[in-house]
Short mmCIF file of C-alpha atoms and ligand atoms in Angstrom, two decimals:
data_model
loop_
_atom_site.label_atom_id
_atom_site.label_comp_id
_atom_site.label_asym_id
_atom_site.label_seq_id
_atom_site.Cartn_x
_atom_site.Cartn_y
_atom_site.Cartn_z
CA MET A 502 -19.02 -22.34 5.33
CA ASP A 503 -20.58 -20.16 2.57
CA ARG A 504 -22.31 -21.51 -0.67
CA LEU A 505 -23.55 -19.54 -3.77
CA LEU A 506 -27.25 -20.59 -4.43
CA ILE A 507 -27.48 -20.21 -8.66
CA GLN A 508 -31.05 -20.09 -10.70
CA GLY A 509 -29.83 -20.45 -14.10
CA GLY A 510 -31.21 -19.32 -17.28
CA THR A 511 -31.28 -15.68 -17.42
CA PRO A 512 -29.22 -13.93 -19.59
CA LEU A 513 -26.87 -11.53 -18.21
CA CYS A 514 -27.80 -7.63 -19.08
CA GLY A 515 -26.98 -4.46 -17.82
CA GLU A 516 -23.98 -2.52 -16.68
CA ILE A 517 -21.47 -3.33 -13.88
CA ALA A 518 -18.01 -1.51 -12.66
CA ILE A 519 -14.96 -3.19 -12.26
CA SER A 520 -13.01 -3.48 -9.27
CA GLY A 521 -9.37 -2.94 -9.07
CA ALA A 522 -6.99 -5.54 -10.08
CA LYS A 523 -6.29 -8.21 -7.28
CA ASN A 524 -2.80 -9.30 -8.75
CA ALA A 525 -1.89 -5.56 -8.97
CA ALA A 526 -3.01 -4.77 -5.86
CA LEU A 527 -0.94 -7.53 -3.94
CA PRO A 528 2.37 -6.11 -4.71
CA ILE A 529 1.37 -2.63 -4.37
CA LEU A 530 0.73 -3.41 -0.89
CA CYS A 531 4.20 -4.90 -0.34
CA ALA A 532 5.76 -1.48 -1.84
CA CYS A 533 5.19 0.55 1.46
CA LEU A 534 7.54 -1.70 2.88
CA LEU A 535 9.95 0.08 0.69
CA THR A 536 9.53 3.50 2.37
CA SER A 537 9.34 4.92 5.74
CA GLU A 538 6.67 7.51 4.16
CA PRO A 539 3.00 6.78 3.93
CA LEU A 540 1.40 5.12 0.60
CA GLN A 541 -1.88 6.29 -0.53
CA LEU A 542 -3.63 3.81 -2.66
CA SER A 543 -6.85 4.59 -4.47
CA ASN A 544 -9.21 1.46 -6.00
CA VAL A 545 -8.36 -0.92 -3.70
CA PRO A 546 -10.63 -4.45 -4.15
CA GLN A 547 -12.05 -5.66 -1.07
CA LEU A 548 -11.23 -9.21 -1.21
CA ARG A 549 -10.06 -11.45 0.97
CA ASP A 550 -6.79 -11.81 -0.45
CA ILE A 551 -6.52 -8.20 -0.10
CA SER A 552 -7.08 -8.60 3.70
CA THR A 553 -4.80 -11.30 4.34
CA MET A 554 -2.06 -8.89 3.05
CA LEU A 555 -2.77 -6.59 5.25
CA ARG A 556 -3.28 -8.32 8.06
CA LEU A 557 0.33 -9.89 7.28
CA ILE A 558 2.05 -6.28 6.84
CA GLU A 559 -0.07 -4.78 10.00
CA GLN A 560 1.60 -7.35 12.03
CA MET A 561 4.82 -6.61 10.30
CA GLY A 562 3.89 -2.89 12.06
CA VAL A 563 2.69 -1.63 9.37
CA GLU A 564 0.00 1.18 9.97
CA VAL A 565 -3.03 0.39 7.87
CA SER A 566 -5.56 3.15 7.87
CA PRO A 567 -8.84 3.50 5.10
CA ASP A 568 -8.99 6.38 2.77
CA GLY A 569 -12.45 7.04 1.47
CA SER A 570 -14.08 4.49 -0.13
CA ASN A 571 -11.72 1.65 -1.66
CA GLY A 572 -8.92 3.62 -0.45
CA LEU A 573 -6.22 3.09 2.00
CA VAL A 574 -3.04 4.83 3.43
CA LEU A 575 -0.26 2.68 4.63
CA ASP A 576 2.06 3.79 6.77
CA SER A 577 5.47 1.83 7.34
CA LYS A 578 7.68 3.72 9.43
CA GLY A 579 7.27 1.56 12.46
CA LEU A 580 8.15 -1.64 10.73
CA ASN A 581 9.81 -4.05 13.53
CA ASN A 582 8.79 -7.52 12.83
CA PRO A 583 10.05 -8.82 8.76
CA LEU A 584 7.73 -11.97 9.46
CA ALA A 585 5.76 -13.53 7.46
CA PRO A 586 4.44 -16.99 9.21
CA TYR A 587 3.32 -20.12 8.39
CA ASP A 588 -0.71 -19.53 9.20
CA MET A 589 -0.33 -16.47 6.48
CA VAL A 590 1.64 -17.52 4.07
CA LYS A 591 -0.30 -21.06 3.64
CA THR A 592 -3.72 -19.38 2.86
CA MET A 593 -2.21 -16.84 0.39
CA ARG A 594 1.38 -17.21 -1.85
CA ALA A 595 1.58 -13.96 -2.72
CA SER A 596 2.61 -13.41 0.75
CA ILE A 597 6.09 -14.06 -0.48
CA LEU A 598 6.14 -10.73 -2.44
CA VAL A 599 6.84 -9.14 1.25
CA LEU A 600 10.04 -11.07 0.33
CA GLY A 601 12.23 -8.66 -1.64
CA PRO A 602 11.19 -5.46 -0.34
CA LEU A 603 11.93 -6.84 3.36
CA LEU A 604 15.19 -7.64 2.55
CA ALA A 605 15.79 -4.46 0.60
CA ARG A 606 14.65 -2.23 3.60
CA HIS A 607 14.80 -3.95 6.61
CA GLY A 608 18.39 -5.93 5.51
CA GLU A 609 16.34 -9.34 6.78
CA ALA A 610 13.55 -10.95 6.53
CA ARG A 611 11.83 -14.81 7.89
CA VAL A 612 9.07 -15.90 5.17
CA SER A 613 7.41 -19.02 5.19
CA LEU A 614 7.71 -21.31 2.31
CA PRO A 615 4.98 -21.34 0.30
CA GLY A 616 3.84 -25.24 -0.04
CA GLY A 617 2.06 -26.46 -3.06
CA CYS A 618 -1.64 -25.77 -3.93
CA ALA A 619 -4.75 -26.12 -5.85
CA ILE A 620 -3.35 -25.77 -9.02
CA GLY A 621 0.11 -26.68 -9.00
CA ALA A 622 3.76 -27.31 -7.02
CA ARG A 623 4.05 -23.34 -7.57
CA PRO A 624 8.00 -23.29 -6.21
CA VAL A 625 9.54 -19.93 -5.69
CA GLU A 626 13.34 -20.77 -6.32
CA GLN A 627 13.72 -18.27 -8.98
CA HIS A 628 12.89 -15.69 -6.43
CA ILE A 629 15.63 -17.38 -4.29
CA ARG A 630 18.28 -17.28 -6.73
CA GLY A 631 17.78 -13.74 -8.13
CA LEU A 632 17.89 -12.59 -4.74
CA GLN A 633 20.99 -14.51 -4.22
CA ALA A 634 22.26 -12.92 -7.01
CA MET A 635 21.86 -9.36 -5.46
CA GLY A 636 23.87 -10.74 -2.60
CA ALA A 637 21.58 -11.77 -0.49
CA GLU A 638 22.60 -15.12 2.10
CA ILE A 639 19.12 -17.16 2.10
CA THR A 640 18.81 -20.35 3.71
CA VAL A 641 15.57 -22.27 4.33
CA GLU A 642 15.27 -24.04 7.45
CA HIS A 643 12.07 -25.27 8.95
CA GLY A 644 10.13 -24.80 6.39
CA TYR A 645 11.06 -20.83 6.59
CA ILE A 646 13.32 -18.50 3.93
CA GLN A 647 16.05 -16.85 6.46
CA ALA A 648 17.40 -14.20 4.15
CA LYS A 649 19.67 -11.53 4.82
CA ALA A 650 21.38 -8.55 2.78
CA GLY A 651 25.10 -9.57 2.55
CA ALA A 652 26.84 -6.51 3.76
CA GLY A 653 23.86 -4.57 4.47
CA ARG A 654 22.48 -3.57 1.28
CA LEU A 655 21.83 -5.27 -1.53
CA LYS A 656 23.98 -5.35 -4.94
CA GLY A 657 22.40 -4.77 -8.66
CA ALA A 658 22.75 -7.91 -10.27
CA CYS A 659 22.04 -9.29 -13.74
CA ILE A 660 18.92 -11.86 -13.55
CA VAL A 661 17.96 -14.14 -16.27
CA THR A 662 15.03 -16.22 -14.54
CA ASP A 663 14.89 -19.72 -16.00
CA MET A 664 10.77 -18.96 -16.90
CA VAL A 665 8.75 -16.13 -16.84
CA THR A 666 7.33 -15.29 -13.10
CA VAL A 667 4.89 -12.86 -12.46
CA THR A 668 5.53 -12.64 -8.87
CA GLY A 669 9.34 -14.01 -9.32
CA THR A 670 9.54 -10.62 -11.74
CA GLU A 671 7.93 -8.22 -9.03
CA ASN A 672 10.06 -9.70 -6.19
CA LEU A 673 13.29 -9.12 -7.88
CA MET A 674 12.56 -5.54 -9.13
CA MET A 675 10.98 -4.35 -5.66
CA ALA A 676 14.67 -5.77 -4.20
CA ALA A 677 16.34 -3.71 -6.63
CA VAL A 678 15.20 -0.67 -6.29
CA LEU A 679 17.08 0.03 -3.01
CA ALA A 680 19.97 -2.01 -3.98
CA GLU A 681 23.53 -0.58 -5.20
CA GLY A 682 23.95 0.10 -8.54
CA GLU A 683 21.93 -1.18 -11.70
CA THR A 684 19.77 -4.59 -12.03
CA ILE A 685 18.70 -6.05 -15.17
CA ILE A 686 16.03 -8.85 -15.06
CA GLU A 687 15.57 -10.51 -18.06
CA ASN A 688 12.79 -13.05 -18.82
CA ALA A 689 11.01 -10.91 -16.97
CA ALA A 690 7.04 -11.35 -16.86
CA ARG A 691 5.40 -8.30 -19.22
CA GLU A 692 1.80 -8.69 -17.61
CA PRO A 693 0.34 -5.39 -17.01
CA GLU A 694 0.83 -5.74 -13.08
CA VAL A 695 4.22 -5.76 -13.37
CA VAL A 696 3.74 -2.57 -15.36
CA ASP A 697 1.28 -0.99 -12.40
CA LEU A 698 3.46 -2.08 -9.88
CA ALA A 699 6.97 -0.69 -11.70
CA ASN A 700 4.48 2.83 -11.93
CA CYS A 701 3.77 2.57 -8.18
CA LEU A 702 7.66 2.38 -7.46
CA VAL A 703 8.67 5.26 -10.29
CA SER A 704 5.73 7.30 -8.34
CA MET A 705 8.02 6.34 -5.08
CA GLY A 706 11.44 7.73 -6.73
CA ALA A 707 12.24 4.40 -8.05
CA GLN A 708 14.44 4.18 -11.17
CA ILE A 709 12.89 1.70 -13.46
CA SER A 710 12.70 1.44 -17.55
CA GLY A 711 11.63 -1.67 -19.82
CA ALA A 712 8.60 -2.70 -17.55
CA GLY A 713 6.19 -4.53 -19.81
CA THR A 714 9.33 -5.52 -21.97
CA ASP A 715 11.08 -8.83 -20.96
CA LYS A 716 14.19 -6.80 -20.03
CA ILE A 717 13.63 -4.74 -16.95
CA ARG A 718 16.46 -2.30 -15.91
CA ILE A 719 16.44 -0.56 -12.52
CA ARG A 720 19.13 1.50 -11.09
CA GLY A 721 18.78 1.35 -7.19
CA VAL A 722 18.57 4.63 -5.16
CA GLU A 723 19.24 5.47 -1.44
CA ARG A 724 15.68 5.71 -0.65
CA LEU A 725 12.03 5.89 -1.74
CA HIS A 726 9.35 8.38 -0.78
CA GLY A 727 5.44 8.23 -0.37
CA ALA A 728 3.48 8.36 -2.93
CA ARG A 729 -0.31 8.07 -4.64
CA HIS A 730 -1.49 5.55 -6.98
CA ALA A 731 -4.32 4.21 -8.20
CA ILE A 732 -4.64 0.55 -8.69
CA MET A 733 -5.50 -0.50 -12.29
CA ALA A 734 -8.77 -2.16 -13.54
CA ASP A 735 -8.88 -5.82 -12.96
CA ARG A 736 -8.53 -7.28 -16.67
CA ILE A 737 -9.47 -11.29 -15.01
CA GLU A 738 -12.67 -9.88 -13.58
CA THR A 739 -13.27 -8.29 -16.47
CA GLY A 740 -12.70 -11.35 -18.89
CA THR A 741 -14.97 -13.32 -16.63
CA TYR A 742 -18.05 -11.21 -16.37
CA LEU A 743 -17.60 -10.94 -20.69
CA CYS A 744 -17.56 -14.97 -20.65
CA ALA A 745 -20.18 -14.67 -18.07
CA ALA A 746 -22.56 -12.82 -20.64
CA ALA A 747 -21.48 -14.18 -23.48
CA ALA A 748 -22.22 -17.48 -21.95
CA THR A 749 -25.71 -16.80 -21.13
CA GLY A 750 -26.49 -15.25 -24.32
CA GLY A 751 -26.81 -11.69 -22.95
CA SER A 752 -25.65 -8.15 -23.42
CA ILE A 753 -23.27 -6.10 -20.93
CA ARG A 754 -21.59 -3.32 -20.56
CA LEU A 755 -18.43 -3.07 -17.84
CA THR A 756 -17.37 0.35 -17.14
CA GLY A 757 -13.82 1.41 -15.29
CA THR A 758 -11.94 -0.87 -17.20
CA SER A 759 -9.58 -1.33 -20.43
CA ALA A 760 -9.73 -3.63 -23.04
CA ALA A 761 -5.91 -2.52 -23.62
CA TYR A 762 -4.69 -5.61 -21.81
CA LEU A 763 -7.26 -8.15 -22.76
CA ASP A 764 -6.19 -8.44 -26.72
CA ALA A 765 -6.01 -12.31 -26.61
CA VAL A 766 -9.33 -12.61 -24.78
CA VAL A 767 -11.07 -10.19 -26.75
CA ASP A 768 -9.73 -11.85 -29.77
CA LYS A 769 -11.44 -15.13 -28.75
CA LEU A 770 -14.68 -13.80 -27.87
CA LEU A 771 -15.07 -12.58 -31.34
CA ASP A 772 -14.07 -15.92 -32.82
CA THR A 773 -17.08 -17.55 -30.00
CA GLY A 774 -19.47 -15.31 -32.65
CA CYS A 775 -19.68 -12.24 -29.91
CA ASP A 776 -20.13 -8.48 -30.84
CA ILE A 777 -17.61 -6.05 -28.75
CA VAL A 778 -17.78 -2.52 -28.71
CA ILE A 779 -14.73 -0.94 -26.68
CA GLU A 780 -14.56 2.40 -25.49
CA ARG A 781 -11.45 4.35 -23.61
CA GLU A 782 -12.67 3.24 -20.20
CA ALA A 783 -15.58 0.74 -20.91
CA ILE A 784 -16.15 -2.89 -22.92
CA THR A 785 -19.63 -3.89 -24.19
CA LEU A 786 -20.78 -7.14 -25.49
CA ASN A 787 -23.37 -8.65 -26.75
CA ALA A 788 -23.41 -12.33 -27.43
CA PRO A 789 -24.92 -14.57 -30.37
CA GLN A 790 -28.13 -16.85 -30.15
CA LYS A 791 -25.35 -19.66 -30.27
CA LEU A 792 -21.94 -19.30 -29.52
CA ARG A 793 -19.04 -21.43 -31.54
CA ALA A 794 -16.48 -23.41 -29.43
CA VAL A 795 -12.74 -22.00 -29.62
CA SER A 796 -9.27 -23.18 -28.91
CA ILE A 797 -7.26 -21.95 -26.72
CA ARG A 798 -3.56 -22.32 -25.31
CA THR A 799 -2.09 -20.59 -22.22
CA SER A 800 0.87 -18.42 -22.41
CA PRO A 801 2.66 -16.01 -20.34
CA TYR A 802 1.12 -11.87 -21.28
CA PRO A 803 0.39 -11.04 -23.92
CA ALA A 804 -1.04 -14.11 -25.11
CA PHE A 805 -4.11 -15.92 -23.68
CA PRO A 806 -3.65 -15.73 -19.74
CA THR A 807 -4.33 -19.00 -17.55
CA ASP A 808 -6.36 -16.98 -14.97
CA MET A 809 -9.14 -17.62 -18.26
CA GLN A 810 -8.58 -20.43 -19.06
CA ALA A 811 -11.52 -21.80 -16.63
CA GLN A 812 -14.20 -19.45 -17.82
CA PHE A 813 -13.64 -20.00 -21.39
CA MET A 814 -13.91 -24.23 -20.44
CA ALA A 815 -17.33 -22.89 -19.52
CA ILE A 816 -18.14 -21.30 -22.76
CA ASN A 817 -16.74 -24.40 -24.72
CA CYS A 818 -19.04 -26.41 -22.62
CA ILE A 819 -22.37 -24.66 -24.15
CA ALA A 820 -20.90 -23.71 -27.57
CA GLU A 821 -21.31 -25.19 -31.17
CA GLY A 822 -18.15 -27.81 -31.95
CA SER A 823 -15.32 -29.26 -29.98
CA ALA A 824 -12.32 -27.20 -29.25
CA VAL A 825 -9.04 -27.80 -27.38
CA ILE A 826 -8.20 -26.01 -24.17
CA ARG A 827 -4.13 -26.50 -23.72
CA GLU A 828 -2.81 -24.93 -20.46
CA THR A 829 0.97 -24.81 -20.72
CA ILE A 830 1.39 -22.68 -16.90
CA PHE A 831 0.55 -24.91 -14.17
CA GLU A 832 0.17 -28.55 -14.12
CA ASN A 833 -2.87 -29.37 -12.17
CA ARG A 834 -5.34 -26.62 -13.75
CA PHE A 835 -8.14 -28.35 -14.83
CA MET A 836 -9.86 -29.09 -11.60
CA HIS A 837 -13.06 -27.43 -12.71
CA ALA A 838 -13.50 -29.91 -15.67
CA VAL A 839 -14.58 -32.70 -13.08
CA GLU A 840 -16.70 -30.31 -11.71
CA LEU A 841 -18.44 -29.49 -15.25
CA ILE A 842 -18.56 -33.17 -16.22
CA ARG A 843 -21.32 -33.37 -12.89
CA MET A 844 -23.27 -30.76 -14.65
CA GLY A 845 -23.57 -32.85 -18.04
CA ALA A 846 -20.14 -31.44 -20.17
CA ASP A 847 -18.56 -33.08 -22.52
CA ILE A 848 -14.84 -32.64 -20.93
CA ARG A 849 -11.80 -35.38 -22.04
CA ILE A 850 -8.97 -34.65 -20.38
CA ASP A 851 -5.31 -35.98 -21.13
CA ALA A 852 -2.69 -34.41 -19.14
CA SER A 853 -2.32 -30.35 -20.08
CA ASN A 854 -5.53 -31.03 -22.71
CA ALA A 855 -9.01 -30.93 -22.49
CA MET A 856 -11.09 -31.76 -25.32
CA VAL A 857 -14.50 -30.20 -25.09
CA THR A 858 -17.48 -30.65 -26.96
CA GLY A 859 -20.56 -28.37 -26.85
CA VAL A 860 -23.56 -29.94 -25.41
CA GLU A 861 -27.21 -28.92 -25.79
CA ARG A 862 -27.90 -27.50 -22.33
CA LEU A 863 -25.87 -28.46 -18.83
CA ASP A 864 -27.75 -29.20 -15.75
CA GLY A 865 -27.71 -27.63 -12.20
CA ALA A 866 -25.86 -29.51 -9.73
CA THR A 867 -24.03 -29.40 -6.50
CA VAL A 868 -20.74 -28.95 -7.12
CA MET A 869 -17.56 -27.44 -5.16
CA ALA A 870 -14.87 -24.75 -5.92
CA THR A 871 -11.31 -26.03 -6.10
CA ASP A 872 -9.37 -22.70 -6.73
CA LEU A 873 -10.30 -19.07 -7.45
CA ARG A 874 -10.52 -19.15 -11.16
CA ALA A 875 -12.07 -22.53 -11.49
CA SER A 876 -14.84 -21.35 -9.27
CA ALA A 877 -15.58 -18.85 -11.69
CA SER A 878 -16.26 -21.06 -14.42
CA LEU A 879 -18.58 -22.92 -12.10
CA VAL A 880 -20.45 -19.87 -11.52
CA ILE A 881 -20.72 -19.50 -14.95
CA ALA A 882 -21.77 -23.15 -15.55
CA GLY A 883 -24.21 -22.26 -12.99
CA LEU A 884 -25.50 -19.32 -14.77
CA VAL A 885 -26.18 -21.09 -18.02
CA ALA A 886 -27.32 -24.18 -16.54
CA GLN A 887 -31.26 -25.42 -16.40
CA GLY A 888 -32.06 -25.40 -12.52
CA GLU A 889 -30.52 -24.76 -9.10
CA THR A 890 -26.46 -25.32 -8.88
CA VAL A 891 -25.23 -25.19 -5.36
CA ILE A 892 -21.66 -24.02 -5.43
CA ASP A 893 -19.57 -25.27 -2.41
CA ARG A 894 -16.11 -23.69 -0.51
CA ILE A 895 -17.21 -20.42 -2.51
CA TYR A 896 -14.18 -18.53 -0.05
CA HIS A 897 -12.27 -19.24 -3.12
CA LEU A 898 -14.74 -16.70 -4.95
CA ASP A 899 -14.03 -14.23 -2.48
CA ARG A 900 -10.46 -14.20 -3.01
CA GLY A 901 -10.95 -12.37 -6.14
CA TYR A 902 -14.09 -11.27 -6.95
CA GLU A 903 -15.84 -8.14 -5.39
CA ARG A 904 -19.27 -8.19 -4.19
CA ILE A 905 -19.67 -10.96 -6.99
CA GLU A 906 -23.37 -12.06 -5.79
CA GLU A 907 -24.08 -8.17 -6.16
CA LYS A 908 -22.42 -7.48 -9.29
CA LEU A 909 -24.30 -10.53 -10.82
CA GLY A 910 -27.70 -9.37 -9.39
CA GLN A 911 -27.14 -5.93 -11.12
CA LEU A 912 -27.02 -7.59 -14.61
CA GLY A 913 -30.29 -9.62 -13.67
CA ALA A 914 -28.61 -13.49 -12.38
CA HIS A 915 -30.83 -15.31 -9.70
CA VAL A 916 -27.78 -15.92 -7.08
CA ARG A 917 -27.56 -16.31 -3.47
CA ARG A 918 -24.95 -16.51 -0.99
CA VAL A 919 -26.38 -18.70 1.71
CA ARG A 920 -24.29 -19.45 5.23
N1 EPU B 1145 7.50 -21.28 -11.20
C1 EPU B 1145 8.92 -21.53 -10.50
N2 EPU B 1145 9.36 -21.18 -9.70
C2 EPU B 1145 9.52 -20.24 -9.41
C3 EPU B 1145 8.26 -19.50 -9.92
C4 EPU B 1145 7.15 -19.75 -11.02
O1 EPU B 1145 9.03 -23.19 -11.26
O2 EPU B 1145 10.76 -20.02 -8.93
C5 EPU B 1145 6.93 -21.82 -12.14
C6 EPU B 1145 5.09 -21.54 -11.73
O3 EPU B 1145 4.98 -22.99 -11.03
C7 EPU B 1145 4.35 -21.48 -13.26
C8 EPU B 1145 4.80 -20.38 -13.88
O4 EPU B 1145 6.61 -20.63 -13.54
O5 EPU B 1145 4.57 -23.20 -13.54
C9 EPU B 1145 4.54 -19.61 -14.10
O6 EPU B 1145 4.14 -19.20 -12.41
P1 EPU B 1145 4.11 -17.47 -11.84
O7 EPU B 1145 5.49 -17.37 -11.04
O8 EPU B 1145 3.90 -16.36 -13.12
O9 EPU B 1145 3.23 -17.37 -11.08
P2 EPU B 1145 2.50 -16.62 -9.55
O10 EPU B 1145 3.27 -15.42 -9.68
O11 EPU B 1145 2.64 -17.50 -8.68
C10 EPU B 1145 0.73 -15.22 -10.81
C11 EPU B 1145 -0.42 -14.72 -10.18
C12 EPU B 1145 -1.76 -15.97 -10.98
C13 EPU B 1145 -1.30 -16.30 -12.17
C14 EPU B 1145 0.21 -16.49 -12.83
C15 EPU B 1145 0.28 -16.97 -14.01
C16 EPU B 1145 -0.87 -12.98 -8.81
C17 EPU B 1145 -0.38 -12.85 -7.15
N3 EPU B 1145 -0.66 -14.27 -8.60
O12 EPU B 1145 1.47 -15.80 -10.13
O13 EPU B 1145 -2.64 -15.67 -10.57
O14 EPU B 1145 -2.30 -17.31 -12.25
O15 EPU B 1145 0.84 -15.14 -11.76
O16 EPU B 1145 -0.44 -15.55 -14.61
O17 EPU B 1145 -0.24 -12.14 -9.35
C18 EPU B 1145 -5.20 -15.85 -9.50
O18 EPU B 1145 -5.26 -14.73 -9.60
O19 EPU B 1145 -6.31 -16.49 -9.71
C19 EPU B 1145 -3.73 -16.44 -10.14
C20 EPU B 1145 -3.35 -17.98 -9.92
#
């Protein structure tokens, strides 16, 4: 299993380009299932989760061809196997995103029920309930969701989700674009990735309004056509590199990205004492001598993202003062804390609150990555720590950070992958 060796203590300096967003690309790959014409995508990040999703749709009959660097053409005219097997779903929960499009275009689907994962139970009953409201007949048997579109075509419905769910909103939106009549999703997720998916669907001929608000209206159409779409920049990758530069006392410029979706993160970085300059498609950060600890509370967009919580915990570990981190989205998303403590951090966990008091320095240690964003916080801690840090199980990182050791190397970090 690959490990990452980090020799800490070098401030990150320089410029790198940010990749396409994993969490926008994953639903958009599934959107190809909604049409028999080719969907041409650019700025697709090369990540483990993306190759898992491509394998999943390929075994359904989708033809995938590369298109220049970071481009793909997806052709699902030969779609013949509406099945998402357990082996694939268990490695990537986002596989559930095939359910809505398969039902909408193919009229049936068999998708393994995702189990829990390292960060929490993560049930999908909102996806199922919404599809049932649209007339789908759904049973769960032997660990599989068996779904059929009632009288051949789904019907528009008014759906109010019990909580804000990102992939739930995306699944229902994709189901609704080919349904008969109008669907309204209330309490919809407002995440920028939902908007990117809606933009892609609209360029395929869908009629959607309100994406980016908590009420999305979709008027179903008979069929969608092929389209071209460029995946938005990854706001979490952007935030992660900003945090890494801040923690190491560095100075970096990130290109091919936008601060437009990062208000909550940028505000907190300003509170730590960083200087930030925003351009239309670039962000520059200069870190102060010593960071100030900042309290955060995770919430759905536009509030502070749960996917940036672990990285800010790493910052607080070496900042001046104490801060409270409150995680409200997932019930088990502090797994990185125990590893950070092994590096000398002062963190006390009480249910969904973590009290972090900054220490003078962290020490390199062997630590274990437990999930994607937890791994990112360990990388940041390793970059700051004195001596060598070895991060085990970095396949988690490869799920969501494209060429991470190469990008960190470009910024002057001493990072090496060993097999
Ligand atoms: N929830 C339910 N029932 C449902 C759906 C969700 O109880 O039917 C709960 C979840 O258990 C959680 C909350 O609602 O407590 C929000 O979960 P959500 O459905 O929004 O999460 P998700 O769609 O599974 C996406 C991202 C995650 C990100 C969350 C929150 C993708 C592929 N994944 O997950 O990204 O943390 O939204 O913003 O978009 C990551 O990239 O590292 C990652 C975990």
